[in-house]
Amino acid sequence: MRPVSIVAPLLLSTALVLSACTGDAQGPVVERVQAGPLRLQVEVEGELKAREATPLLVPGAQWSQRQLAWMVADGSHVDKGELVARFTAPSAELDLEQARVDLQRNALARMAKQAELEAAQGRVGVDLSQVRTDLGIAERYASADLSTLSRNELLDAVQDTEFLGVKQGVLEWKQGQSEQRGSAELAVLDAQRATHALNEKNRQGDLDALELRAPHAGVFMLTANWTGEKPAIGSAMWAGNEFGSLPDTAALEVELSLPQLLAQGLAAGQAVVVHPLGRPDQEVVTALSWVASSAKTVSRNNPVKYVSMKAPLDAASVRRFGWVPGQRMQARVVMLEAEEAISVPNVALSSQDGRSRVAVMDGGGIVQRTVTLGVRGPARSQVIEGLEDGDRVVLADTAVGGEPAIAEDAPASTPPDPAGDDAGEAS
């Protein structure tokens, strides 16, 4: 990124030094203050983006893994329903087979449990039937005349009715418990089957959702991850994460970034002249709509912090020039444009107790004067109070003796501006 040119300050410093060296006596390098037209601006680069966009998510259930197999080129125009990307999911195929195996195992386990419960119920039913028969016989002979029967026959044929009644109750309780326990065990197996069936359905859905299609016509743009890298063929991705977007080309804006040290005078509402990189003939004038309140890094490999800003573009200009999201743009942010103002180079400014000060030639000496600054640019700053026409501001004190060298050719409001950055453009 080349946000600001430093050619103008270097040329100014060189001119002042040469001016000082041409005299017979060496002295401090000064600049004579002169009010005049002033324009402070800064050049910055950025990217064209959409204010609104339809996100395109990696298809599939949440957190299922995908591998990108094919996609259309970044920046391509796509129609509604057109295939945008195709994925593969090798792990999902294995998961689907495992889910089907679990379903078969569950079915076999339920059949075995059902047979076991039926066998247990059958045994209890046989015992209960036998007890009921014995109880009927015992009750029939309970009131018979025992004197007519032999004692052995009586003991063999007749059992205690009270004992048989208790035994019948126990068997009936056992039968009921067996039914309840069997129903509970079958319910557990049915719940497991429902879980396996849902798992199979999800895995089948994962395999069915391996294609991403455009929901509407637009320009396909890939979305970079937190490291700034965009998806590539073979990349592993997770379902539900943003893969790309379809920007709304009717509402575009340019997003600019400027190093924090050069962004002191930026504010919303300042004029911006924008054109695509390398196409100054496609120039559009707009204004900053938003300036970030804090700076941040834009790359892991670059510790420099940048201040972001945005400027909207009218739809008519976008259609006329055929601009699309993702284009690199160059802009000039005009921080100040005044018909008459006073400015000084930033190298002449110092700070003490929170106040800005400049060194001014007063008679034969140098005095410090407090000034009130307006807009501060990367190379020059506007002075609202503290200086008047004709004041001589010290830029560099290299005096050994004699009179100071005066930079008559570099007034405060008319510095040279070969690069068009932070300069007075009036004569």
mmCIF file of C-alpha atoms in Angstrom, residues 1-198:
data_model
loop_
_atom_site.group_PDB
_atom_site.id
_atom_site.type_symbol
_atom_site.label_atom_id
_atom_site.label_comp_id
_atom_site.label_asym_id
_atom_site.label_seq_id
_atom_site.Cartn_x
_atom_site.Cartn_y
_atom_site.Cartn_z
ATOM 1 C CA MET A 1 0.000 0.000 0.000
ATOM 2 C CA ARG A 2 1.361 3.465 -0.923
ATOM 3 C CA PRO A 3 -1.034 5.792 0.889
ATOM 4 C CA VAL A 4 0.969 9.009 0.952
ATOM 5 C CA SER A 5 3.813 10.372 -1.125
ATOM 6 C CA ILE A 6 6.685 12.034 0.743
ATOM 7 C CA VAL A 7 8.224 13.693 -2.319
ATOM 8 C CA ALA A 8 6.878 17.152 -1.479
ATOM 9 C CA PRO A 9 8.354 17.354 2.055
ATOM 10 C CA LEU A 10 11.711 16.085 0.774
ATOM 11 C CA LEU A 11 11.825 18.636 -2.045
ATOM 12 C CA LEU A 12 10.839 21.370 0.373
ATOM 13 C CA SER A 13 13.553 20.425 2.855
ATOM 14 C CA THR A 14 16.134 20.179 0.058
ATOM 15 C CA ALA A 15 15.186 23.570 -1.313
ATOM 16 C CA LEU A 16 15.423 25.161 2.113
ATOM 17 C CA VAL A 17 18.807 23.616 2.841
ATOM 18 C CA LEU A 18 20.179 24.707 -0.533
ATOM 19 C CA SER A 19 18.781 28.159 0.044
ATOM 20 C CA ALA A 20 20.553 28.330 3.385
ATOM 21 C CA CYS A 21 23.838 27.093 1.924
ATOM 22 C CA THR A 22 23.926 29.691 -0.869
ATOM 23 C CA GLY A 23 24.387 32.555 1.549
ATOM 24 C CA ASP A 24 27.709 33.757 2.870
ATOM 25 C CA ALA A 25 26.612 33.270 6.496
ATOM 26 C CA GLN A 26 25.038 30.173 7.868
ATOM 27 C CA GLY A 27 21.887 30.425 10.011
ATOM 28 C CA PRO A 28 18.599 28.731 10.855
ATOM 29 C CA VAL A 29 16.393 27.669 7.946
ATOM 30 C CA VAL A 30 13.140 29.606 8.112
ATOM 31 C CA GLU A 31 9.930 29.954 6.143
ATOM 32 C CA ARG A 32 8.103 33.236 5.747
ATOM 33 C CA VAL A 33 4.409 32.973 6.607
ATOM 34 C CA GLN A 34 2.043 34.079 3.869
ATOM 35 C CA ALA A 35 -1.732 33.642 3.867
ATOM 36 C CA GLY A 36 -3.237 32.257 0.688
ATOM 37 C CA PRO A 37 -5.319 29.467 -0.813
ATOM 38 C CA LEU A 38 -4.697 26.209 1.036
ATOM 39 C CA ARG A 39 -5.576 22.637 0.183
ATOM 40 C CA LEU A 40 -4.584 19.751 2.453
ATOM 41 C CA GLN A 41 -5.150 16.327 0.960
ATOM 42 C CA VAL A 42 -3.818 12.802 1.219
ATOM 43 C CA GLU A 43 -3.657 9.999 -1.320
ATOM 44 C CA VAL A 44 -4.829 6.565 -0.257
ATOM 45 C CA GLU A 45 -5.714 3.249 -1.866
ATOM 46 C CA GLY A 46 -8.586 0.908 -1.068
ATOM 47 C CA GLU A 47 -11.050 -1.618 -2.412
ATOM 48 C CA LEU A 48 -14.532 -1.398 -3.837
ATOM 49 C CA LYS A 49 -17.058 -3.255 -1.681
ATOM 50 C CA ALA A 50 -20.817 -3.646 -1.419
ATOM 51 C CA ARG A 51 -22.723 -2.176 1.503
ATOM 52 C CA GLU A 52 -25.080 -5.162 1.411
ATOM 53 C CA ALA A 53 -24.367 -8.699 0.241
ATOM 54 C CA THR A 54 -26.037 -12.112 0.318
ATOM 55 C CA PRO A 55 -23.761 -14.512 2.225
ATOM 56 C CA LEU A 56 -23.029 -17.917 0.678
ATOM 57 C CA LEU A 57 -22.442 -20.537 3.373
ATOM 58 C CA VAL A 58 -20.684 -23.865 3.040
ATOM 59 C CA PRO A 59 -23.569 -26.375 2.606
ATOM 60 C CA GLY A 60 -24.256 -29.157 5.084
ATOM 61 C CA ALA A 61 -25.047 -29.649 8.746
ATOM 62 C CA GLN A 62 -23.240 -27.492 11.286
ATOM 63 C CA TRP A 63 -19.598 -28.486 11.929
ATOM 64 C CA SER A 64 -19.495 -31.183 9.258
ATOM 65 C CA GLN A 65 -16.230 -31.071 7.338
ATOM 66 C CA ARG A 66 -16.032 -30.333 3.626
ATOM 67 C CA GLN A 67 -13.270 -30.233 1.046
ATOM 68 C CA LEU A 68 -13.493 -27.781 -1.839
ATOM 69 C CA ALA A 69 -13.335 -29.656 -5.153
ATOM 70 C CA TRP A 70 -14.357 -26.966 -7.678
ATOM 71 C CA MET A 71 -15.558 -23.360 -7.805
ATOM 72 C CA VAL A 72 -16.122 -20.544 -10.264
ATOM 73 C CA ALA A 73 -13.494 -17.827 -10.494
ATOM 74 C CA ASP A 74 -13.564 -15.050 -7.930
ATOM 75 C CA GLY A 75 -15.360 -12.018 -9.370
ATOM 76 C CA SER A 76 -17.335 -14.023 -11.941
ATOM 77 C CA HIS A 77 -20.911 -13.103 -12.803
ATOM 78 C CA VAL A 78 -23.352 -15.897 -11.925
ATOM 79 C CA ASP A 79 -27.046 -16.359 -12.700
ATOM 80 C CA LYS A 80 -29.770 -17.523 -10.354
ATOM 81 C CA GLY A 81 -29.461 -21.255 -9.679
ATOM 82 C CA GLU A 82 -26.028 -21.510 -11.282
ATOM 83 C CA LEU A 83 -23.535 -23.877 -9.651
ATOM 84 C CA VAL A 84 -20.985 -21.848 -7.689
ATOM 85 C CA ALA A 85 -18.929 -24.519 -5.901
ATOM 86 C CA ARG A 86 -18.788 -28.273 -5.434
ATOM 87 C CA PHE A 87 -17.492 -30.023 -2.310
ATOM 88 C CA THR A 88 -16.558 -33.550 -1.251
ATOM 89 C CA ALA A 89 -17.062 -35.174 2.163
ATOM 90 C CA PRO A 90 -15.132 -38.464 2.523
ATOM 91 C CA SER A 91 -15.707 -38.614 6.270
ATOM 92 C CA ALA A 92 -19.478 -38.200 5.797
ATOM 93 C CA GLU A 93 -19.614 -41.384 3.690
ATOM 94 C CA LEU A 94 -17.962 -43.372 6.481
ATOM 95 C CA ASP A 95 -20.310 -41.811 9.032
ATOM 96 C CA LEU A 96 -23.316 -42.785 6.899
ATOM 97 C CA GLU A 97 -22.186 -46.416 6.667
ATOM 98 C CA GLN A 98 -21.590 -46.504 10.418
ATOM 99 C CA ALA A 99 -25.078 -45.094 11.055
ATOM 100 C CA ARG A 100 -26.617 -47.812 8.886
ATOM 101 C CA VAL A 101 -24.651 -50.516 10.719
ATOM 102 C CA ASP A 102 -25.896 -49.119 14.035
ATOM 103 C CA LEU A 103 -29.477 -49.292 12.753
ATOM 104 C CA GLN A 104 -29.089 -52.949 11.786
ATOM 105 C CA ARG A 105 -27.531 -53.796 15.140
ATOM 106 C CA ASN A 106 -30.397 -52.084 16.909
ATOM 107 C CA ALA A 107 -32.958 -54.041 14.883
ATOM 108 C CA LEU A 108 -31.262 -57.353 15.752
ATOM 109 C CA ALA A 109 -31.027 -56.395 19.422
ATOM 110 C CA ARG A 110 -34.747 -55.553 19.508
ATOM 111 C CA MET A 111 -35.687 -58.851 17.884
ATOM 112 C CA ALA A 112 -33.583 -60.758 20.426
ATOM 113 C CA LYS A 113 -35.055 -58.811 23.329
ATOM 114 C CA GLN A 114 -38.594 -59.367 22.033
ATOM 115 C CA ALA A 115 -37.999 -63.123 21.788
ATOM 116 C CA GLU A 116 -36.507 -63.188 25.286
ATOM 117 C CA LEU A 117 -39.485 -61.352 26.749
ATOM 118 C CA GLU A 118 -41.974 -63.622 24.998
ATOM 119 C CA ALA A 119 -40.171 -66.714 26.328
ATOM 120 C CA ALA A 120 -40.195 -65.344 29.872
ATOM 121 C CA GLN A 121 -43.871 -64.455 29.586
ATOM 122 C CA GLY A 122 -44.602 -67.966 28.320
ATOM 123 C CA ARG A 123 -42.860 -69.611 31.274
ATOM 124 C CA VAL A 124 -44.729 -67.455 33.748
ATOM 125 C CA GLY A 125 -47.983 -68.198 31.940
ATOM 126 C CA VAL A 126 -47.437 -71.971 32.187
ATOM 127 C CA ASP A 127 -46.667 -71.740 35.908
ATOM 128 C CA LEU A 128 -49.679 -69.554 36.490
ATOM 129 C CA SER A 129 -51.954 -71.961 34.609
ATOM 130 C CA GLN A 130 -50.692 -74.893 36.705
ATOM 131 C CA VAL A 131 -51.269 -73.016 39.948
ATOM 132 C CA ARG A 132 -54.795 -72.123 38.917
ATOM 133 C CA THR A 133 -55.531 -75.789 38.174
ATOM 134 C CA ASP A 134 -54.151 -76.908 41.526
ATOM 135 C CA LEU A 135 -56.026 -74.182 43.298
ATOM 136 C CA GLY A 136 -59.294 -75.277 41.688
ATOM 137 C CA ILE A 137 -58.769 -78.863 42.818
ATOM 138 C CA ALA A 138 -57.879 -77.789 46.330
ATOM 139 C CA GLU A 139 -60.927 -75.594 46.613
ATOM 140 C CA ARG A 140 -63.163 -78.439 45.348
ATOM 141 C CA TYR A 141 -61.957 -80.900 47.958
ATOM 142 C CA ALA A 142 -61.732 -78.382 50.728
ATOM 143 C CA SER A 143 -65.371 -79.037 51.773
ATOM 144 C CA ALA A 144 -65.427 -82.773 50.942
ATOM 145 C CA ASP A 145 -65.933 -85.529 53.552
ATOM 146 C CA LEU A 146 -62.379 -86.586 54.326
ATOM 147 C CA SER A 147 -63.540 -89.822 56.024
ATOM 148 C CA THR A 148 -64.422 -91.383 52.698
ATOM 149 C CA LEU A 149 -60.906 -90.948 51.265
ATOM 150 C CA SER A 150 -57.668 -92.592 52.202
ATOM 151 C CA ARG A 151 -55.116 -90.384 53.865
ATOM 152 C CA ASN A 152 -52.464 -90.845 51.152
ATOM 153 C CA GLU A 153 -54.850 -89.904 48.347
ATOM 154 C CA LEU A 154 -55.935 -86.893 50.339
ATOM 155 C CA LEU A 155 -52.363 -85.668 50.838
ATOM 156 C CA ASP A 156 -51.452 -86.174 47.186
ATOM 157 C CA ALA A 157 -54.549 -84.629 45.686
ATOM 158 C CA VAL A 158 -55.250 -81.768 47.961
ATOM 159 C CA GLN A 159 -52.785 -78.909 48.544
ATOM 160 C CA ASP A 160 -53.064 -76.039 50.889
ATOM 161 C CA THR A 161 -55.425 -73.501 49.348
ATOM 162 C CA GLU A 162 -53.732 -70.656 51.194
ATOM 163 C CA PHE A 163 -50.315 -71.593 49.771
ATOM 164 C CA LEU A 164 -51.693 -71.855 46.247
ATOM 165 C CA GLY A 165 -53.396 -68.492 46.580
ATOM 166 C CA VAL A 166 -50.120 -66.813 47.610
ATOM 167 C CA LYS A 167 -48.249 -68.574 44.793
ATOM 168 C CA GLN A 168 -50.834 -67.406 42.272
ATOM 169 C CA GLY A 169 -50.453 -63.823 43.467
ATOM 170 C CA VAL A 170 -46.664 -64.003 43.198
ATOM 171 C CA LEU A 171 -46.846 -65.353 39.657
ATOM 172 C CA GLU A 172 -49.325 -62.670 38.609
ATOM 173 C CA TRP A 173 -47.024 -59.991 40.090
ATOM 174 C CA LYS A 174 -44.064 -61.536 38.293
ATOM 175 C CA GLN A 175 -46.027 -61.510 35.059
ATOM 176 C CA GLY A 176 -46.861 -57.816 35.460
ATOM 177 C CA GLN A 177 -43.270 -56.912 36.341
ATOM 178 C CA SER A 178 -42.004 -58.823 33.330
ATOM 179 C CA GLU A 179 -44.348 -56.903 31.058
ATOM 180 C CA GLN A 180 -43.290 -53.528 32.515
ATOM 181 C CA ARG A 181 -39.578 -54.330 32.416
ATOM 182 C CA GLY A 182 -39.889 -55.657 28.882
ATOM 183 C CA SER A 183 -41.726 -52.529 27.737
ATOM 184 C CA ALA A 184 -39.023 -50.316 29.286
ATOM 185 C CA GLU A 185 -36.211 -52.278 27.632
ATOM 186 C CA LEU A 186 -37.971 -52.117 24.278
ATOM 187 C CA ALA A 187 -38.517 -48.371 24.745
ATOM 188 C CA VAL A 188 -34.757 -47.910 25.284
ATOM 189 C CA LEU A 189 -34.027 -49.810 22.093
ATOM 190 C CA ASP A 190 -36.647 -47.777 20.223
ATOM 191 C CA ALA A 191 -35.045 -44.541 21.465
ATOM 192 C CA GLN A 192 -31.648 -45.757 20.307
ATOM 193 C CA ARG A 193 -33.149 -46.610 16.938
ATOM 194 C CA ALA A 194 -34.594 -43.106 16.635
ATOM 195 C CA THR A 195 -31.158 -41.652 17.403
ATOM 196 C CA HIS A 196 -29.479 -43.857 14.820
ATOM 197 C CA ALA A 197 -32.175 -43.029 12.259
ATOM 198 C CA LEU A 198 -31.701 -39.289 12.831
#
